[in-house]
Short mmCIF file of C-alpha atoms in Angstrom, two decimals:
data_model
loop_
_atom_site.label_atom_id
_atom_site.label_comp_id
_atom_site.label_asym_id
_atom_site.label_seq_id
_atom_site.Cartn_x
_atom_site.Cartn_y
_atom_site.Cartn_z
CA UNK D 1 0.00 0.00 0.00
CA UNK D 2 1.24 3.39 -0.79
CA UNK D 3 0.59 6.00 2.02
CA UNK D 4 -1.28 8.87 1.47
CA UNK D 5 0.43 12.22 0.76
CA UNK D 6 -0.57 15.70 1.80
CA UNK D 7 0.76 19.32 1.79
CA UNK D 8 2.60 20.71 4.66
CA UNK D 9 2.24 24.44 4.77
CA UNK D 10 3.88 27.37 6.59
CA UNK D 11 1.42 29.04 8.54
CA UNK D 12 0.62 32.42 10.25
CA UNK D 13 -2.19 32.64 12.78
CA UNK D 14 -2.58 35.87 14.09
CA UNK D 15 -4.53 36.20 17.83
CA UNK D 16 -3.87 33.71 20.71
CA UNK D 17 -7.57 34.27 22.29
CA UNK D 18 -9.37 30.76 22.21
CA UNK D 19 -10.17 30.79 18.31
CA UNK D 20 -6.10 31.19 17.96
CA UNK D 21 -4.97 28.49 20.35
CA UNK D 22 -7.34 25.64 18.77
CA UNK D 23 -6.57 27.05 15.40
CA UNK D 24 -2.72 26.07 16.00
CA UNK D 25 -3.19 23.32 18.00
CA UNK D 26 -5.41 21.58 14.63
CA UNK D 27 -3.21 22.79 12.43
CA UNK D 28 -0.04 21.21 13.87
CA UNK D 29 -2.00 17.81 14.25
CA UNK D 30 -2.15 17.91 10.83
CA UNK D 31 1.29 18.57 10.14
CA UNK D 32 1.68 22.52 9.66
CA UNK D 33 4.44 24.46 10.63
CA UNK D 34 2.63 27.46 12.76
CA UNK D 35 3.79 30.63 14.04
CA UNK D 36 1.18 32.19 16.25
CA UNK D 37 1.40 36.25 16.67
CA UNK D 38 -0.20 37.89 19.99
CA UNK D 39 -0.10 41.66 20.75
CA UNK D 40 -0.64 40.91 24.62
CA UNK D 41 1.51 38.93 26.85
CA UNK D 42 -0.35 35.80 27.63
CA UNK D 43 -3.09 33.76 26.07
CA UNK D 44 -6.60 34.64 26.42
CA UNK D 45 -7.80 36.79 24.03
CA UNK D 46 -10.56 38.53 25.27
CA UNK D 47 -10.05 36.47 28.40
CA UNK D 48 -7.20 38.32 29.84
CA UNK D 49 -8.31 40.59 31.91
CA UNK D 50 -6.70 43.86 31.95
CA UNK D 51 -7.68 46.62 34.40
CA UNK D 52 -5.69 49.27 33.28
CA UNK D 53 -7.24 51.07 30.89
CA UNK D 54 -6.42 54.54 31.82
CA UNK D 55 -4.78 55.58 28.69
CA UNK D 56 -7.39 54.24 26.62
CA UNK D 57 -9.92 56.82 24.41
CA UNK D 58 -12.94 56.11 26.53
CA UNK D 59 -14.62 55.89 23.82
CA UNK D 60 -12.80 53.60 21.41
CA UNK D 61 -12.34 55.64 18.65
CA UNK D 62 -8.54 55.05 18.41
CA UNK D 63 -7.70 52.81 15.06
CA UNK D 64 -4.73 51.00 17.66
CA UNK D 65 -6.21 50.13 20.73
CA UNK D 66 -4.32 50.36 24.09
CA UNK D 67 -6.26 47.56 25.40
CA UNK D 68 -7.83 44.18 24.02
CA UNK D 69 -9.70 43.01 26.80
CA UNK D 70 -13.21 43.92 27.30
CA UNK D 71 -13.96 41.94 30.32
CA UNK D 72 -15.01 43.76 33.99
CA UNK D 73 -13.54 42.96 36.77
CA UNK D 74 -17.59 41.22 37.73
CA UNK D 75 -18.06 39.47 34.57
CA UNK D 76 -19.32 35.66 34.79
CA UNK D 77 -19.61 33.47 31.79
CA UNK D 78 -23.18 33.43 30.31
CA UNK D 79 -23.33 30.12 30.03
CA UNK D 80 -22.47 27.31 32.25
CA UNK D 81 -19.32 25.93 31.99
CA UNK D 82 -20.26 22.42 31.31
CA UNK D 83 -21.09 23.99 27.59
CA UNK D 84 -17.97 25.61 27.07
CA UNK D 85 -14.33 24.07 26.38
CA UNK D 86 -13.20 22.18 23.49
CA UNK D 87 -14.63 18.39 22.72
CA UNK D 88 -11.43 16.68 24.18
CA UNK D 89 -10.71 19.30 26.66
CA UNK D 90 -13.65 20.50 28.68
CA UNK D 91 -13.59 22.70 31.48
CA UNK D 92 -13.03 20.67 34.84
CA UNK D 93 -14.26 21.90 38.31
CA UNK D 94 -10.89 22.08 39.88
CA UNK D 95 -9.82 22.10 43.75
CA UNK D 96 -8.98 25.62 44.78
CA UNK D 97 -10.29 27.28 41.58
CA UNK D 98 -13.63 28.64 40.74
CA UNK D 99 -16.02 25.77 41.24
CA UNK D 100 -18.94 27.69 40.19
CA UNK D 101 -21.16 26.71 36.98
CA UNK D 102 -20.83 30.10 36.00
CA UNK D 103 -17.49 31.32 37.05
CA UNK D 104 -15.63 34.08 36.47
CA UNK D 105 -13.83 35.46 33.64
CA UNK D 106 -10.70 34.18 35.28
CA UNK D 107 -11.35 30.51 35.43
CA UNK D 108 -11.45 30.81 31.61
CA UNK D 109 -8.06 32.31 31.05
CA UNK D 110 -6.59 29.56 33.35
CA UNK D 111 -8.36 26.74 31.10
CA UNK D 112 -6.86 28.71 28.06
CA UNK D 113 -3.71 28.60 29.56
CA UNK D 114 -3.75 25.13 30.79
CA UNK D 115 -5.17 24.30 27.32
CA UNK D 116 -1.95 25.44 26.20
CA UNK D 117 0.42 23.72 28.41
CA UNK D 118 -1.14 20.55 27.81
CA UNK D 119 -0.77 20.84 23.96
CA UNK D 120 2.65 22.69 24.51
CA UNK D 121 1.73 25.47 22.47
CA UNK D 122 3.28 28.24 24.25
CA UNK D 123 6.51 27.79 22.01
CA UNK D 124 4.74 28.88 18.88
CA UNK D 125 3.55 31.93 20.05
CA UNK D 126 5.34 35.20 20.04
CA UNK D 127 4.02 37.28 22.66
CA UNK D 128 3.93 40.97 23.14
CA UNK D 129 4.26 41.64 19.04
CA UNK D 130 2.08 43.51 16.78
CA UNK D 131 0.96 42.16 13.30
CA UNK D 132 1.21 45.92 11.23
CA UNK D 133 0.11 44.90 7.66
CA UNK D 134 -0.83 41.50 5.87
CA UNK D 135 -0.79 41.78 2.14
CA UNK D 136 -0.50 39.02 -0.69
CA UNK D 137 2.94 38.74 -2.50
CA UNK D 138 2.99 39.65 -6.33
CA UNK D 139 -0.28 40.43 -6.44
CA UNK D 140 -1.78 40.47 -9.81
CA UNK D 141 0.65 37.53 -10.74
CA UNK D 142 -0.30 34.72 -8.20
CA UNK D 143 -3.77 36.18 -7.51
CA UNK D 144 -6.31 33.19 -7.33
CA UNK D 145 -3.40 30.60 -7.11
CA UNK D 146 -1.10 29.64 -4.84
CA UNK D 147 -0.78 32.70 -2.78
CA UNK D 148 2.10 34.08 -0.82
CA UNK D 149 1.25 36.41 2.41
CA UNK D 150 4.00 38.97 3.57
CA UNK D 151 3.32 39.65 7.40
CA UNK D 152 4.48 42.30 8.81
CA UNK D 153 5.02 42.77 12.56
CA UNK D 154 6.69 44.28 15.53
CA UNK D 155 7.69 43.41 18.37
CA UNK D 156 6.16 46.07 21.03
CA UNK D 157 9.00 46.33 23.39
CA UNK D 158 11.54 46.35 21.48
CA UNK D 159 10.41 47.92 18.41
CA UNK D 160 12.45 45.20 16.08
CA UNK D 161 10.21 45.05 12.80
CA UNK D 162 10.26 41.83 11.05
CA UNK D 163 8.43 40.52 7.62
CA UNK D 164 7.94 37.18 6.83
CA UNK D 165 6.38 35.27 4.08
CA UNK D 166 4.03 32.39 4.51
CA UNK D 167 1.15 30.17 2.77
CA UNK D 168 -1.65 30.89 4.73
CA UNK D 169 -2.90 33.49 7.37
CA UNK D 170 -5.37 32.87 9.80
CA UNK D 171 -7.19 35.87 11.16
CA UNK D 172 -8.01 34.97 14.84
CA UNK D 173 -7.98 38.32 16.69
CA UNK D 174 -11.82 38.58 17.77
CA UNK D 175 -14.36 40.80 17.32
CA UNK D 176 -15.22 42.30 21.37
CA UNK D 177 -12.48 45.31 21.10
CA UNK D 178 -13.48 48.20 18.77
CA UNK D 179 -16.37 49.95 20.26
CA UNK D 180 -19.94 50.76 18.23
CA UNK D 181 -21.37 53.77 19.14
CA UNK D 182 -25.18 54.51 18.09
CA UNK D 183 -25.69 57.59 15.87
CA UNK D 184 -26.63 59.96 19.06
CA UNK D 185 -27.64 63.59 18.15
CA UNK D 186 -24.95 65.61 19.96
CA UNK D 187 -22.58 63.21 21.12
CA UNK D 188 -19.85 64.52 19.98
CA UNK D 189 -21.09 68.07 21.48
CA UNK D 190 -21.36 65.65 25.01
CA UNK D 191 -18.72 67.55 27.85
CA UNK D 192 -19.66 65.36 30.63
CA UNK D 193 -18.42 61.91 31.27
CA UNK D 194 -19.00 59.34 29.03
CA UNK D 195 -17.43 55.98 27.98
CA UNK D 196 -18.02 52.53 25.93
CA UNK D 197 -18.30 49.39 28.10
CA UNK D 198 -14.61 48.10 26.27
CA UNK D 199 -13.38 50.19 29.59
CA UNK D 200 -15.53 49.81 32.21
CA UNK D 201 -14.12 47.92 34.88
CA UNK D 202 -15.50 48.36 38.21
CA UNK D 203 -18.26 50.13 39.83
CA UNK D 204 -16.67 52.71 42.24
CA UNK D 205 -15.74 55.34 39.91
CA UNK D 206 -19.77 56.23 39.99
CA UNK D 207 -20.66 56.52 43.21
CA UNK D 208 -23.40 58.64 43.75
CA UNK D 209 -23.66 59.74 39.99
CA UNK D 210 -26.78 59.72 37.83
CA UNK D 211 -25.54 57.38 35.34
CA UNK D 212 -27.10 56.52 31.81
CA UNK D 213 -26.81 52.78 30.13
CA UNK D 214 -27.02 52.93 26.79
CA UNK D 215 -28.28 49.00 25.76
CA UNK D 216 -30.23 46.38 26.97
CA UNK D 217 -27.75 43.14 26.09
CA UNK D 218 -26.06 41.18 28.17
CA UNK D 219 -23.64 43.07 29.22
CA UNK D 220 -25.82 46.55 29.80
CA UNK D 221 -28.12 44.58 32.21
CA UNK D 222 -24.51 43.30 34.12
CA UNK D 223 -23.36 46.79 34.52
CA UNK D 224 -27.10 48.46 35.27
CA UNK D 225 -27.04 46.23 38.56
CA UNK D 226 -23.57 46.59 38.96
CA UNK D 227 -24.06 49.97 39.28
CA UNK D 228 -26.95 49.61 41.74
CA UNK D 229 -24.75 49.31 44.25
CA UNK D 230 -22.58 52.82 44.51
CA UNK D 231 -24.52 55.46 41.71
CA UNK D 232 -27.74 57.42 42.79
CA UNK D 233 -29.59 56.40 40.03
CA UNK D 234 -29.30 54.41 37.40
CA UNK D 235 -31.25 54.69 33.69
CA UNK D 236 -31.27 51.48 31.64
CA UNK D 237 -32.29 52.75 27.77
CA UNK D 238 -33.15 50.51 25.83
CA UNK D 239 -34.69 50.09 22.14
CA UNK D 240 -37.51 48.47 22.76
CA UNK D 241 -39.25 48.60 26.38
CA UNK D 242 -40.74 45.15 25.71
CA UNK D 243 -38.52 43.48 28.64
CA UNK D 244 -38.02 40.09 29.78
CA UNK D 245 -40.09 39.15 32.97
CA UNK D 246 -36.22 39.17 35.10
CA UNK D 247 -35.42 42.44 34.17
CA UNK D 248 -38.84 43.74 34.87
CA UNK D 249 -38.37 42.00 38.37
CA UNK D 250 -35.46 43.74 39.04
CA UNK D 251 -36.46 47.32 37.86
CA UNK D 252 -39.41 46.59 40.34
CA UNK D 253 -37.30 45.76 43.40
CA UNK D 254 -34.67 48.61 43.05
CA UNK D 255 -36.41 52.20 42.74
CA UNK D 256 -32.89 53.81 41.59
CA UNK D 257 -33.17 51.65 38.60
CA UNK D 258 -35.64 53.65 35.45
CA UNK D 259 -36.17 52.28 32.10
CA UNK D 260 -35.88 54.39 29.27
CA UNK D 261 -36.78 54.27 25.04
CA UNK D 262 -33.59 55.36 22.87
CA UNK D 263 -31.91 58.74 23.32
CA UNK D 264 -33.36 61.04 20.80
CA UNK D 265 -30.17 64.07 21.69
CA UNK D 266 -27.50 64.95 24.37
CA UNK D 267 -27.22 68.85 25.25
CA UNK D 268 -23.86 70.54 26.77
CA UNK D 269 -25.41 71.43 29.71
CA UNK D 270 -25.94 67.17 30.78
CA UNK D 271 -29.26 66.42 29.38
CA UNK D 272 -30.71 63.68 27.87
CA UNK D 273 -33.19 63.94 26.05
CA UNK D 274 -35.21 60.47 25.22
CA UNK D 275 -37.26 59.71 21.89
CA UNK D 276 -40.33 60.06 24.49
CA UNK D 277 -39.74 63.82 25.14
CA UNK D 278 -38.84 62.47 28.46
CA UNK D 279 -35.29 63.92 29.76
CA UNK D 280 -32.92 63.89 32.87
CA UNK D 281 -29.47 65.49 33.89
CA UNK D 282 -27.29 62.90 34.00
CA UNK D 283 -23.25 62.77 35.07
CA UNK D 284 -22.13 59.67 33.28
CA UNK D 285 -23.51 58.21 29.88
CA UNK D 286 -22.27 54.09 29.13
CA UNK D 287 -22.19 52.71 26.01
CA UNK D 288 -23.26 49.14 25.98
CA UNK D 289 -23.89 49.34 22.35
CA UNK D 290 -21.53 46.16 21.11
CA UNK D 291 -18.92 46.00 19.33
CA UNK D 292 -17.37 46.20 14.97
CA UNK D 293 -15.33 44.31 13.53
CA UNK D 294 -12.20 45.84 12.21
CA UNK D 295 -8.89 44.49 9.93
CA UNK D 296 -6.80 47.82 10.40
CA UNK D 297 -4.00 45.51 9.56
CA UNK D 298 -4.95 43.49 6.43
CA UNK D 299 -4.17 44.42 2.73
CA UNK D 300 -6.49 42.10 1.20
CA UNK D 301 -7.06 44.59 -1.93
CA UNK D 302 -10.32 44.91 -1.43
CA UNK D 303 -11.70 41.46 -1.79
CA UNK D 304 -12.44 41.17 1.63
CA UNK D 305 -14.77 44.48 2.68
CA UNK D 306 -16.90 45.07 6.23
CA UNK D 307 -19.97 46.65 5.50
CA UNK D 308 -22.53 48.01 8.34
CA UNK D 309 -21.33 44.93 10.44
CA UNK D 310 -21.10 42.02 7.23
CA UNK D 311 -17.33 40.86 6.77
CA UNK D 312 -17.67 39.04 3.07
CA UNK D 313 -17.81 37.64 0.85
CA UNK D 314 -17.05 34.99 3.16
CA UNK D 315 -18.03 31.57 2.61
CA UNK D 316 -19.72 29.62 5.41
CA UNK D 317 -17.79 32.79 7.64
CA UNK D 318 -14.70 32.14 7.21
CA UNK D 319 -13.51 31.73 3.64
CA UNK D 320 -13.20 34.72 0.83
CA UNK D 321 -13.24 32.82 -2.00
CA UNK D 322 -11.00 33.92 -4.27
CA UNK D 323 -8.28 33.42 -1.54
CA UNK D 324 -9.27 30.03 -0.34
CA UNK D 325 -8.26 28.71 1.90
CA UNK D 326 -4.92 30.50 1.93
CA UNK D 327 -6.72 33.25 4.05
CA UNK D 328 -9.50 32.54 6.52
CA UNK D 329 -11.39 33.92 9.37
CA UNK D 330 -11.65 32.62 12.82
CA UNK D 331 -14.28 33.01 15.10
CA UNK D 332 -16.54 35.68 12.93
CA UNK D 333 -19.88 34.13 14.04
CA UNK D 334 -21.90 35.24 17.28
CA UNK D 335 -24.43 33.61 19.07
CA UNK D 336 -22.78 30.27 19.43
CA UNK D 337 -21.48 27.84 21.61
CA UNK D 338 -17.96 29.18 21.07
CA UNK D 339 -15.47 26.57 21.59
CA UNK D 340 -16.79 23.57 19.76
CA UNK D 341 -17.51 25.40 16.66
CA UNK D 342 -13.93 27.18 16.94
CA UNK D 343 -12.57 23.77 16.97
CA UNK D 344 -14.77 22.56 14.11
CA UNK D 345 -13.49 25.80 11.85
CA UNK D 346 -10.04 25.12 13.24
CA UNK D 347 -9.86 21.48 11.79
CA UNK D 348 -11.49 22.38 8.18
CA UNK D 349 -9.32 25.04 7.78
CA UNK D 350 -6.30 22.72 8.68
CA UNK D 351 -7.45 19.61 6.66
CA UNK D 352 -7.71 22.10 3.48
CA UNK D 353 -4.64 23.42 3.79
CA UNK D 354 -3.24 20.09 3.69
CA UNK D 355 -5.31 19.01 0.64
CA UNK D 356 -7.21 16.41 2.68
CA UNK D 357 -10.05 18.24 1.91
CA UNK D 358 -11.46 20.72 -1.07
CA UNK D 359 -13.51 23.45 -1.04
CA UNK D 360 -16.31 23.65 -3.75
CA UNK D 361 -15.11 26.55 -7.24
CA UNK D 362 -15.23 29.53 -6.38
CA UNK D 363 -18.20 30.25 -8.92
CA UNK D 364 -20.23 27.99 -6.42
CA UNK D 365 -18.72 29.11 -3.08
CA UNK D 366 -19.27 33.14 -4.66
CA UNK D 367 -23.01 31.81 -5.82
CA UNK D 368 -23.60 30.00 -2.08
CA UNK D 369 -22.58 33.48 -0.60
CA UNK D 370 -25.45 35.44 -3.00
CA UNK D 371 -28.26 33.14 -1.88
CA UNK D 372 -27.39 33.42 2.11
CA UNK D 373 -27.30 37.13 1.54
CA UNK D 374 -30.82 37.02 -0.70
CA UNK D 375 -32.50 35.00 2.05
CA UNK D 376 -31.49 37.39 4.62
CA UNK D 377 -33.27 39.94 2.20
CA UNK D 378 -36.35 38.43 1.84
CA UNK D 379 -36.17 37.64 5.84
CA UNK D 380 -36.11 41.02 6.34
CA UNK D 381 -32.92 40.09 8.52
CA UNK D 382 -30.72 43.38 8.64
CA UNK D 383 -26.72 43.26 7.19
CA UNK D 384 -25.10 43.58 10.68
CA UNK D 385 -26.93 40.18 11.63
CA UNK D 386 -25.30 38.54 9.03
CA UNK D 387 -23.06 36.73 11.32
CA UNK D 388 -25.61 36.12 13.95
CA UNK D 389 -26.39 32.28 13.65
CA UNK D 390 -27.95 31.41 16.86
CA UNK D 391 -28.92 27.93 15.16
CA UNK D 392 -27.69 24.69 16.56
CA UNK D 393 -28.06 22.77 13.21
CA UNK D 394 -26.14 25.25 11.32
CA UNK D 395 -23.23 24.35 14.31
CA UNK D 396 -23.32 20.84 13.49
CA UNK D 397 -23.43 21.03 9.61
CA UNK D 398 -20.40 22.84 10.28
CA UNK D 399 -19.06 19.85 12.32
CA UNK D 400 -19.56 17.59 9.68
CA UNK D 401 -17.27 19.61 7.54
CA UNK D 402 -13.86 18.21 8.70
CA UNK D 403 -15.63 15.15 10.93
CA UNK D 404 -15.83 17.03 13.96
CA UNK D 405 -18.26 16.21 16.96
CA UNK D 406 -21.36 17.44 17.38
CA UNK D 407 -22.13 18.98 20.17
CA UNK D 408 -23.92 16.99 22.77
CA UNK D 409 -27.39 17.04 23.21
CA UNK D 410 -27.55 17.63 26.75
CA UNK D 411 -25.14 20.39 26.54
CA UNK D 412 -27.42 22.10 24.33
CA UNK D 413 -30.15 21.67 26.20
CA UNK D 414 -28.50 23.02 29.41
CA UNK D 415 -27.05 26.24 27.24
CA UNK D 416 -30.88 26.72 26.15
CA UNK D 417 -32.57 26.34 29.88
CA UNK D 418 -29.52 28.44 31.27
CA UNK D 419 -31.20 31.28 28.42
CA UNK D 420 -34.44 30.47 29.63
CA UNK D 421 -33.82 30.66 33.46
CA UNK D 422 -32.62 34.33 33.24
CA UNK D 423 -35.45 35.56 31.53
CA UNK D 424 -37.15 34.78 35.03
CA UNK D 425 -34.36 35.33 37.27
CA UNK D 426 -32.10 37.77 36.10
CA UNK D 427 -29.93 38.14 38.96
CA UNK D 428 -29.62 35.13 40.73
CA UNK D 429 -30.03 32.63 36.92
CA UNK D 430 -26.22 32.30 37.23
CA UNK D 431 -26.43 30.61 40.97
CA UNK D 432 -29.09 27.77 39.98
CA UNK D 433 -28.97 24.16 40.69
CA UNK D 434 -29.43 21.57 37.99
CA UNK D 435 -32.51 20.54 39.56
CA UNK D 436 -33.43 23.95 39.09
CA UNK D 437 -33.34 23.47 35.45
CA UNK D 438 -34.99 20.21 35.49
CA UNK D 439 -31.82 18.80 33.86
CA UNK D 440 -29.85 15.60 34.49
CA UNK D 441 -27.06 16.48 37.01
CA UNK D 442 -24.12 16.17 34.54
CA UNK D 443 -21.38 18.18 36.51
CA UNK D 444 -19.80 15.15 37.41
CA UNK D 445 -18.47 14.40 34.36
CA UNK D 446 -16.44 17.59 34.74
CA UNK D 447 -15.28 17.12 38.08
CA UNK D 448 -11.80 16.78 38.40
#
């Protein structure tokens, strides 16, 4: 018998957040060389918490951001942990550490970094350097064929600029830095204090302030409560006043907490004014108004373009195909159970590269690409939910792409009831029981 023969490429991932570390851990399984480039010091990604963010633009307007991070000090995963981690590395209850089914944003980074020790990834990564430009070599010559990629980065304390060439790039580096602001009449004109979530960090700095959340998401309802606790009052706007039954609970039971439409205008002298001709003084505005995706860094000659929120053409989110799969895109998608589908685009993308697997011409990827974006159309779904999937099907076609597991039913159904329970129980949804959800107990398969 003759053995099988595939490619062995050289290969640049940039971003050593979760989508990152899986990406290079699959691609060296299948036999890449891999040089993994991270800006911070550590792993984590979005998981490394950093709480100095003093010399940050409050508002995130800056193209280079200071900080990555845009955890709070508070923050607790949304979902319990038994849903998260990788399919052959979950994430264990472990002696001493945060035991909680919904622990902290710290117990993540220490899976992430235990994740990897135990796959001894930590000598592939350069930490602490910035990736400046990516940009295809002889373009116009080798366009649509085998493609060369000139990185370009430096190394931040040092300064030392170095370009290499490789034959693939992955583009790992997240999507929860670069702040979106809403289209506010007079905010630029705003001379009080305001800020984007991507720095808040702790409560303290507004005691006794009347303080303004802009968004009703996840992470505006964290903060409004925070906040609960030190400001005077707090004023939760939010588009639609339509609210789940636990936020209407906890509005109820705190009378310093006020629900508000959208902000029609901000004045100089500290009002806002609401679209309901309702208005207050107010000392601090936050922006929990998400987040854009940006490629400051990428020279992709305009085949790859982010429009109102859409990064495309991509096909199935990750591939533009005229470049595929020399250049891909890790971790676009929201709404997801994170991990396992990471892993699942971390393996295709490897077992292409290697010629194990094709992708379909790019005639039929391009022609896939139109239809998704017709039925979005005719869905009336808008652009910047493009990448909002939010469909467990969808996450397990995507499995079957490169043979990877689905994700288990149970752990699906627990994500769903953990959804569920804080629609009823906003504030304490993150401290339930299993019996609570009227699951099978399951967290001893985790226990370490």
């Amino acid at each position: 018998m003759v053995a099988e023969s595939y490619l062995t490429k050289n290969v640049c991932v940039i971003g050593a957040g979760p989508s990152g570390l899986v990406a290079a851990r699959e691609l060296r399984k299948e036999g890449h060389k891999v040089v993994v480039i991270e800006q911070n010091h550590d792993v984590g990604g979005q998981w490394l918490y950093d709480p100095h963010v003093e010399a940050e633009d409050p508002l995130g307007k800056c193209t280079t951001l200071k900080v990555h991070s845009s955890v709070y000090d508070s923050l607790r995963l949304q979902s319990p942990r038994e849903t998260m981690g990788f399919s052959d590395f979950p994430v264990l209850v472990k002696d001493g550490r945060d035991m909680r089914s919904f622990p902290g944003h710290r117990e993540l980074l220490l899976y992430l970094q235990d994740f990897c020790e135990c796959f001894e990834l930590r000598e592939f990564i350069r930490f602490s350097t910035r990736v400046e430009n990516v940009r295809m070599l002889n373009y116009g010559d080798q366009f649509g064929k085998d493609l060369i990629w000139v990185v370009k980065s430096i190394d931040i304390k040092n300064e030392e600029v170095l370009e290499e060439e490789f034959d693939a790039v992955v583009v790992a580096t997240g999507h929860y830095s670069h702040p979106r602001l809403p289209p506010i009449k007079g905010i630029d004109g705003w001379t009080r204090k305001h800020l984007h979530s991507h720095v808040y960090r702790v409560p303290e700095p507004f005691r006794d302030e009347v303080v303004v959340v802009v968004g009703n998401s996840f992470s505006g309802q964290d903060i409004a409560m925070e906040l609960l606790q030190v400001a005077k009052e707090v004023h939760l706007s939010s588009k639609s006043l339509d609210i789940c039954e636990g936020l209407s609970k906890v509005i109820s039971k705190h009378d310093s907490l006020h629900l508000h439409p959208e902000i029609d205008s901000l004045h100089e002298d500290g009002r806002v004014v609401f679209v309901d001709g309702s208005c207050l003084t107010a000392d601090t505005i936050i922006y929990c108004t998400g987040y854009q995706y940006t490629l400051p860094f990428l020279d992709s000659k305009e085949i790859i373009t982010i429009d109102d929120g859409r990064v495309g053409p991509l096909y199935e989110h990750t591939f533009p195909p005229s470049v595929a799969p020399s250049l891909s895109f890790m971790g676009i998608p929201t709404r997801i159970i994170g991990f396992p589908f990471f892993e699942s685009q971390a393996r295709w993308i490897a077992q292409l590269l290697s010629g194990k697997l094709t992708l379909p011409s790019q005639d039929d990827m391009m022609q896939s690409i139109k239809e998704f974006y017709r039925e979005m159309d005719v869905a009336g779904i808008p652009k910047h939910s493009t990448h909002d999937i939010g469909d467990f099907e969808y996450c397990d076609k995507y499995a079957d792409f490169a043979g990877s597991p689905h994700v288990e039913e149970w752990k699906k159904e627990l994500c769903l009831a953990a959804v569920m329970r804080a629609q009823v129980d906003l504030e304490m949804y993150r401290d339930s029981s299993y019996e609570d959800y009227g699951l099978p107990h399951q967290n001893s398969k985790l226990a370490n």
